[in-house]
Tab-separated table of C-alpha atoms in Angstrom:
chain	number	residue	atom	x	y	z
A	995	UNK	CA	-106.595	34.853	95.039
A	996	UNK	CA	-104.576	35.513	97.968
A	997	UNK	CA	-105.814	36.078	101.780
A	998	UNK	CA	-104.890	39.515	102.049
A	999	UNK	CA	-107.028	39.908	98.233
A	1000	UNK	CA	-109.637	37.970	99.257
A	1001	UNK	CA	-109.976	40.279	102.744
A	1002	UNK	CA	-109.856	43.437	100.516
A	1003	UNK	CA	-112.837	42.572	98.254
A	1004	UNK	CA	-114.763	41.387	101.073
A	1005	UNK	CA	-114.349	44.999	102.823
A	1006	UNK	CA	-114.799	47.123	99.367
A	1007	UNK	CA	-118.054	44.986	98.978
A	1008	UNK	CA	-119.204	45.578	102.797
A	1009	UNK	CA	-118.532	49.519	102.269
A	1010	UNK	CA	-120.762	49.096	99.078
A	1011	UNK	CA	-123.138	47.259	100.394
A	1012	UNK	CA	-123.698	49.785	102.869
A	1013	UNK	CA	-123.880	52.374	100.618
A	1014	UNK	CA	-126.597	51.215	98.976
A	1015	UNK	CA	-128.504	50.124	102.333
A	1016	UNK	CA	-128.315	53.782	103.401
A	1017	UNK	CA	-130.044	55.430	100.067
A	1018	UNK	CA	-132.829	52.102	100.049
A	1019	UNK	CA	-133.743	53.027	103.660
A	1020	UNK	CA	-130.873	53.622	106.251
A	1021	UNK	CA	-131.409	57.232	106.294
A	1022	UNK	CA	-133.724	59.015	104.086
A	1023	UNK	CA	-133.737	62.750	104.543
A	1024	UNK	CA	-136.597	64.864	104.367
A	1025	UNK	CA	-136.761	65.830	100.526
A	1026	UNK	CA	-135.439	62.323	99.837
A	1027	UNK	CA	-133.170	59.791	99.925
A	1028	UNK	CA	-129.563	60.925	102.176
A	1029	UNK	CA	-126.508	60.959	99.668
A	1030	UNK	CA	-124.011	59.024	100.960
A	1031	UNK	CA	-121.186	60.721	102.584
A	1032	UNK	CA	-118.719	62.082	100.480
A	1033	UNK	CA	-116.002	65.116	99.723
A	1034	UNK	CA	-116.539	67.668	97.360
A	1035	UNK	CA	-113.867	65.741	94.916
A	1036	UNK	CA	-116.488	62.214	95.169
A	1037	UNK	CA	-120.169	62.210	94.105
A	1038	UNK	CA	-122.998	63.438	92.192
A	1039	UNK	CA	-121.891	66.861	92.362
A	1040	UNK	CA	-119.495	66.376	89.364
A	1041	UNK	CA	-122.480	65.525	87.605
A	1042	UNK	CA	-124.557	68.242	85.471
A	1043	UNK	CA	-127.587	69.303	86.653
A	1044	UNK	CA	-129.870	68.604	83.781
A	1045	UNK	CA	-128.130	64.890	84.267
A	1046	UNK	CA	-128.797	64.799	88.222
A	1047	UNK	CA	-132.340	65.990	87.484
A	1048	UNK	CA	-133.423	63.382	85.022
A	1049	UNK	CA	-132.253	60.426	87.136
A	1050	UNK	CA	-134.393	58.567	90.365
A	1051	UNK	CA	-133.053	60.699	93.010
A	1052	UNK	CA	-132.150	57.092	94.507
A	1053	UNK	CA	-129.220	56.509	91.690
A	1054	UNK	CA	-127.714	60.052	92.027
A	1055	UNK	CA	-127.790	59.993	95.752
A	1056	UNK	CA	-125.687	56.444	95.422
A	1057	UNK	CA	-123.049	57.986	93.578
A	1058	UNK	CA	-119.460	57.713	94.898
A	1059	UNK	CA	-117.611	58.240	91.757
A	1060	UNK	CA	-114.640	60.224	90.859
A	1061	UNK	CA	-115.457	61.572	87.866
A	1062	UNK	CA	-118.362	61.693	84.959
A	1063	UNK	CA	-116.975	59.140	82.617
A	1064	UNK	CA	-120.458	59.442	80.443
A	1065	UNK	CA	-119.174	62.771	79.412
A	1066	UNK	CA	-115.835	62.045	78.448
A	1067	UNK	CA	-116.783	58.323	76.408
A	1068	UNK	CA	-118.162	59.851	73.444
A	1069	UNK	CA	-121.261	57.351	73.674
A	1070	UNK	CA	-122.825	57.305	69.813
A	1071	UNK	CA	-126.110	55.767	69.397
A	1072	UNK	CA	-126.811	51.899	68.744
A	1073	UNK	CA	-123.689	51.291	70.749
A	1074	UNK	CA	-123.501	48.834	73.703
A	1075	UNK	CA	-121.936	49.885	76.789
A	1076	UNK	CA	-120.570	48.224	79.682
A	1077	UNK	CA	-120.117	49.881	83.186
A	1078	UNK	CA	-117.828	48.296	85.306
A	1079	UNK	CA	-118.732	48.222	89.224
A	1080	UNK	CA	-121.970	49.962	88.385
A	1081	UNK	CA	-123.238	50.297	91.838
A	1082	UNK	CA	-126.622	52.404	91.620
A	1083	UNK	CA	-126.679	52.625	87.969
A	1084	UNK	CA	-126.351	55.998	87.482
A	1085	UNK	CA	-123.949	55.396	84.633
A	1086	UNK	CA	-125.958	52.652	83.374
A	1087	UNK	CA	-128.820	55.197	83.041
A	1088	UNK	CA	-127.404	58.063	81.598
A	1089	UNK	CA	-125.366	55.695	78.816
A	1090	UNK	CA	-128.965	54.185	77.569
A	1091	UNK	CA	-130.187	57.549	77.197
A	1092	UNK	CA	-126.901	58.481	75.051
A	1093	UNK	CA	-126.949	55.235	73.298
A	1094	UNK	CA	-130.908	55.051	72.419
A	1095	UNK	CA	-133.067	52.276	71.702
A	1096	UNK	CA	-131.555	50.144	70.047
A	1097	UNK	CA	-128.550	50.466	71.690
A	1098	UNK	CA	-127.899	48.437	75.340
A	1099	UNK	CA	-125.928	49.699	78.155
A	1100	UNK	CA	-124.784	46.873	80.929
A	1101	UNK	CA	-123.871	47.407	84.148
A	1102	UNK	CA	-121.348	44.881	86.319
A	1103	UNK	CA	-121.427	44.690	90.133
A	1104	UNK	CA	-120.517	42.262	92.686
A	1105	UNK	CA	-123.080	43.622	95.651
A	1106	UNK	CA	-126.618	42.261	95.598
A	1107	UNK	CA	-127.551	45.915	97.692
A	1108	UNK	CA	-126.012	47.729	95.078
A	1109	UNK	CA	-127.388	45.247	92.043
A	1110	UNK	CA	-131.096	45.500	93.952
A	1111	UNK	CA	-130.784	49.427	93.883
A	1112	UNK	CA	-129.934	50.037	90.411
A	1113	UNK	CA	-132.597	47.627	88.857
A	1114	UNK	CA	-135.262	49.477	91.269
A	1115	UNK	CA	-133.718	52.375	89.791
A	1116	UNK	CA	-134.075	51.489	85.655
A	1117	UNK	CA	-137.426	50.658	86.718
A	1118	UNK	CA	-138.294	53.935	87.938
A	1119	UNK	CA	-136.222	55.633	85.207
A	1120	UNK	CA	-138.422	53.491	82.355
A	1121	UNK	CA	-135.248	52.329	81.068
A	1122	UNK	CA	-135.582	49.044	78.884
A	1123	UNK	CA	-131.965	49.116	77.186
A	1124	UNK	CA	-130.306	48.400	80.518
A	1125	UNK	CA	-128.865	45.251	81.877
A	1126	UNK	CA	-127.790	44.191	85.137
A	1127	UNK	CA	-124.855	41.663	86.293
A	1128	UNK	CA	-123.846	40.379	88.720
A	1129	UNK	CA	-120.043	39.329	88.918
A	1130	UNK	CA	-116.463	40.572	89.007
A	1131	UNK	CA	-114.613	43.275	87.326
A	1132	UNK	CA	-111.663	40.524	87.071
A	1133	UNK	CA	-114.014	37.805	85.467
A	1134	UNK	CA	-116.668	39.550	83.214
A	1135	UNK	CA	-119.606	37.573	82.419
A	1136	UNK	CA	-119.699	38.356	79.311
A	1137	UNK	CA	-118.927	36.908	75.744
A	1138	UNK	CA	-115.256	38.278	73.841
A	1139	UNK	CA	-115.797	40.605	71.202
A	1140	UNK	CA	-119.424	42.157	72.164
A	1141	UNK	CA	-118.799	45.802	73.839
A	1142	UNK	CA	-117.867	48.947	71.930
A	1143	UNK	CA	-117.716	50.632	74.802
A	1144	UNK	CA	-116.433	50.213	78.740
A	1145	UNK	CA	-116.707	52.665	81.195
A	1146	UNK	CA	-116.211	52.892	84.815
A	1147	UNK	CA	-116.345	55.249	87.509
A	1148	UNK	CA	-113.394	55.178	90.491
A	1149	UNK	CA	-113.622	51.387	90.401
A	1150	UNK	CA	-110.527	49.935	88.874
A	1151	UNK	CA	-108.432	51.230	91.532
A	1152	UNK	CA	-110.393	48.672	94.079
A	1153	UNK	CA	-109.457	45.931	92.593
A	1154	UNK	CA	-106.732	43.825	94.217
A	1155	UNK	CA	-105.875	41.958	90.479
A	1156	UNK	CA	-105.852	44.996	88.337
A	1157	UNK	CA	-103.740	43.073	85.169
A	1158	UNK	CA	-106.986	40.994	85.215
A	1159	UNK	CA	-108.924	44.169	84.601
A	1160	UNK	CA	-107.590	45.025	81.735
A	1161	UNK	CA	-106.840	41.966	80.010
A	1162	UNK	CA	-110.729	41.101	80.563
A	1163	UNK	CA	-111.891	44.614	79.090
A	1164	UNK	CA	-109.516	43.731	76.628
A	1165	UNK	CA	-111.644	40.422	75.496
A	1166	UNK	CA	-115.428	42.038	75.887
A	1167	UNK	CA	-114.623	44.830	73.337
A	1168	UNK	CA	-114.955	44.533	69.862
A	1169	UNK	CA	-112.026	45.350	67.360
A	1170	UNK	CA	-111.651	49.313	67.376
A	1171	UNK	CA	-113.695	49.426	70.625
A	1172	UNK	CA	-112.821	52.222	73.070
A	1173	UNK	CA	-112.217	52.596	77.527
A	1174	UNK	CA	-113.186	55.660	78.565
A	1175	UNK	CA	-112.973	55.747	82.505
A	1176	UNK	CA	-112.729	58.230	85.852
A	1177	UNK	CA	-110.075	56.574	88.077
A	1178	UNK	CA	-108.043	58.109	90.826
A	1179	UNK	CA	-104.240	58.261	89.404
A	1180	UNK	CA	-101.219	58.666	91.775
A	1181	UNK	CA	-97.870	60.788	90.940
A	1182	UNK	CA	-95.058	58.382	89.218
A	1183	UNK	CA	-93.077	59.151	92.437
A	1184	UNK	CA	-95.614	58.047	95.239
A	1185	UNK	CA	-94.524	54.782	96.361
A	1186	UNK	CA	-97.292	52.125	97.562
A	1187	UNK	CA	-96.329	52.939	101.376
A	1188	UNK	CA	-96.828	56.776	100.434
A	1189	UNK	CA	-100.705	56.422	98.414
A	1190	UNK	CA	-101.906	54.485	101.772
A	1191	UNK	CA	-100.495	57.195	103.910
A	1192	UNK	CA	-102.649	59.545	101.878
A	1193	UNK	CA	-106.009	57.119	102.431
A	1194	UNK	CA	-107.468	53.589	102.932
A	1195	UNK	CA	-108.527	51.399	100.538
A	1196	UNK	CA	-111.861	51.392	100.292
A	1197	UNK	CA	-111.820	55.247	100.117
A	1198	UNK	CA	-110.275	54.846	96.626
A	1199	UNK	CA	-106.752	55.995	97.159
A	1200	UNK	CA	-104.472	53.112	98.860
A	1201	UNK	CA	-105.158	50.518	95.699
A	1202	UNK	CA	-104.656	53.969	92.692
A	1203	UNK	CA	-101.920	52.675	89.935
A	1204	UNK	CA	-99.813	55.586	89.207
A	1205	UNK	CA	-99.658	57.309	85.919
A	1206	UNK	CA	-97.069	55.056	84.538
A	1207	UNK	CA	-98.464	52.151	85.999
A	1208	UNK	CA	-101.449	52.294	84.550
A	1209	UNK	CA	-100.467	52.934	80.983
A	1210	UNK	CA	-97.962	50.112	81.310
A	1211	UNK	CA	-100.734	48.051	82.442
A	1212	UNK	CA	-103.289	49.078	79.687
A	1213	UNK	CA	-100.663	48.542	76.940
A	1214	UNK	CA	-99.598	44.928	78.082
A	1215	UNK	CA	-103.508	44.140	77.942
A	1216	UNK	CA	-102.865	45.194	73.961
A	1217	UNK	CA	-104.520	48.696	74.336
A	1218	UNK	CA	-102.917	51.825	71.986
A	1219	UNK	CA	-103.720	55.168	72.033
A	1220	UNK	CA	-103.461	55.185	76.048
A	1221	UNK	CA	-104.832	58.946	77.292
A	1222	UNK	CA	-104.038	59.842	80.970
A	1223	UNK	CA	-105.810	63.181	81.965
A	1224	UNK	CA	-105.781	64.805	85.761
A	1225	UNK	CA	-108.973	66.456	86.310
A	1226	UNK	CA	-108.854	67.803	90.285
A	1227	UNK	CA	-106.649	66.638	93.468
A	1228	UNK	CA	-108.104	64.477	95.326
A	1229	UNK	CA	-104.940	64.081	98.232
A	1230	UNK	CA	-101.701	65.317	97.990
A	1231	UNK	CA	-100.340	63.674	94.853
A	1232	UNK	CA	-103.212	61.743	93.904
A	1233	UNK	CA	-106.062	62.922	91.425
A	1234	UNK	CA	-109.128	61.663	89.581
A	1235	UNK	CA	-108.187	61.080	85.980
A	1236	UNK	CA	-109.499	60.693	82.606
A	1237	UNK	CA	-108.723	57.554	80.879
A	1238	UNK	CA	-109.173	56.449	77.146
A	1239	UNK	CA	-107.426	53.830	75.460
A	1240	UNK	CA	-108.344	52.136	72.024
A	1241	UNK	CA	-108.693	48.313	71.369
A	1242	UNK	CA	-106.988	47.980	67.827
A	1243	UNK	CA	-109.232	47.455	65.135
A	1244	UNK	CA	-107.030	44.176	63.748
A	1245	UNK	CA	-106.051	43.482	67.956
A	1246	UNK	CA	-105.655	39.314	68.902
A	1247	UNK	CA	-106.141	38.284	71.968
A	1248	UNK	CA	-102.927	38.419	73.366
A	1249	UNK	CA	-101.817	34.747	74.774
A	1250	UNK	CA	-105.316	33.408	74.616
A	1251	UNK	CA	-106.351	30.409	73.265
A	1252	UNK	CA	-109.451	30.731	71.070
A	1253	UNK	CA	-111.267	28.903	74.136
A	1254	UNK	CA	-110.665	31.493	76.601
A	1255	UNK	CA	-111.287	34.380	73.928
A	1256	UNK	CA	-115.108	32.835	74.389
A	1257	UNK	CA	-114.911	33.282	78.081
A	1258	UNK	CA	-118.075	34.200	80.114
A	1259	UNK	CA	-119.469	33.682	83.344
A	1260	UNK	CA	-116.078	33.591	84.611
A	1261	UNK	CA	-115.627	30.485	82.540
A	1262	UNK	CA	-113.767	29.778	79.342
A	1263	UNK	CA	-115.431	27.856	76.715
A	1264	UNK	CA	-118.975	28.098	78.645
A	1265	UNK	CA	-121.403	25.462	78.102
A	1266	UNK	CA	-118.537	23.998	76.130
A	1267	UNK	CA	-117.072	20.061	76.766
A	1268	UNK	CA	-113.503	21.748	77.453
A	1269	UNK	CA	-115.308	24.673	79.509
A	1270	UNK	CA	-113.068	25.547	82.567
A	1271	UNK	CA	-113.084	28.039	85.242
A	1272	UNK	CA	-111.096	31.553	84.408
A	1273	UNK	CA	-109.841	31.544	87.756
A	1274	UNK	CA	-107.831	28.089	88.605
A	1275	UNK	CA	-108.632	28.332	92.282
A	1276	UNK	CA	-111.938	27.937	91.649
A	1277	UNK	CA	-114.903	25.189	89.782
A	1278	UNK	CA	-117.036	25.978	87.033
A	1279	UNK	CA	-119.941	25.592	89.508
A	1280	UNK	CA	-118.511	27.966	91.730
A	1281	UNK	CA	-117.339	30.622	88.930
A	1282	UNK	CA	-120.600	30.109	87.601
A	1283	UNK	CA	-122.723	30.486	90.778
A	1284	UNK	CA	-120.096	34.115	92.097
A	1285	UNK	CA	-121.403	35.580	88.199
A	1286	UNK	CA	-124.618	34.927	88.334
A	1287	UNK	CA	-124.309	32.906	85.335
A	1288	UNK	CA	-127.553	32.291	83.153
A	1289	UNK	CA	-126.511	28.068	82.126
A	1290	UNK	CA	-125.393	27.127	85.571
A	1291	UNK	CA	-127.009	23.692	85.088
């Protein structure tokens, strides 16, 4: 990971991070926790009601999405779910209710504030088909094949490795599993230059792929049926956007080695002899120790 990467992630965690240190006990208002500060196109408000109402008032009020992306994933029951940068866990929540008991819904984060908040959260919601980890969208720590169903919710667009994204929620779902995300989208003619004029980074609009990007990028990951939909403006040429895309049911891997299709923890071939570190820059140890990895000895 480059510098300039490894400076970006450090700042989108830091904003995160103090996101989540604001609901816990930065600034509670007097009926509750204090939302964090957001625009009418970002937050809980693009949430229903009945949805908002049935949650800890902690995981709505540490929303910062784009979007509702449990509404538009067509959850089924029995299904497991992953959320990717889960923050609060107000996806997390609302995807266990959809998907039952005896289905599981994960959520992925790389800030211990955040990861802290949404387990105090499942707690308070009762929720025992949930499950928390820690790690990056770029290196899942989970096992290939094992998802039906990843969500997300105006997170892609921070990462600095966004090929990585894909080809990773590529591996976790099963053959015939679906992405259903919310994801700020910039016009086909806004050049990098212009989506940074239009906002930073960390507000969710310098790092958006534009429409054609991001269908290029989800179809050299091996995804069909790509789906882009604009939902509402969010700066001048940029909008939050609906995203689907299919893994095919008969779908390889494609250029992986049947080691890396069992990658977790950031590591291919885990707990294996050959077992190496999905990221070259890094050891096992270390890709291990970032994910929170459960056979780090």
């Amino acid at each position: 990971m480059s510098e300039q990467s490894t400076d970006l992630r450090e700042t989108v965690r830091q904003r995160y991070a103090a996101a989540a240190t604001k609901v816990t006990g930065g600034g509670a208002a007097c009926c509750g926790p204090e939302p964090v500060e957001v625009d009418e196109n970002f937050g809980s408000t693009l949430y229903a009601a009945d949805e908002r109402d049935a949650l800890p008032a902690e995981a709505v009020a540490a929303s910062l999405g784009c979007g509702n992306p449990t509404a538009v994933a067509e959850l089924r029951e029995g299904e497991h779910v992953l959320d990717l940068g889960s923050g609060g866990g107000i996806d997390v929540l609302l995807s266990a209710r959809r998907v039952g008991p005896i289905g599981k819904a994960y959520g992925l984060d790389m800030t211990d504030e955040m990861l802290a908040l949404a387990l105090a959260n499942a707690a308070k919601a009762g929720a025992t088909n949930v499950e928390f980890l820690k790690g990056t969208i770029e290196a899942i720590p989970l096992p290939a094949h094992t998802i039906d169903v990843v969500i997300s919710n105006c997170v892609i667009n921070l990462s600095t490795d966004k090929p990585a994204v894909f080809a990773e929620t590529f591996r976790v779902l099963r053959p015939g599993g679906r992405l259903g995300v919310s994801d700020v989208v910039a016009d086909d003619n806004l050049t990098t230059e212009q989506r940074a004029e239009r906002g930073d980074y960390v507000g969710c609009i310098a790092g958006a792929l534009s429409f054609a990007e991001y269908r290029t990028g989800l179809e050299a990951a091996g995804f069909t049926d790509v789906e882009i939909t604009p939902t509402h403006p969010v700066a001048d040429g940029m909008h939050s956007a609906i995203v689907r895309a299919v893994k095919p049911s008969d779908a390889a891997e494609p250029g992986a080695s049947g080691a890396a299709m069992d990658a977790c923890c950031g590591v291919a071939a885990c707990c294996n002899p050959d077992e190496r570190a999905a990221d070259p820059s890094t050891t096992v140890a270390e890709a291990k120790a970032a994910s929170g990895c459960g056979c780090q000895d």
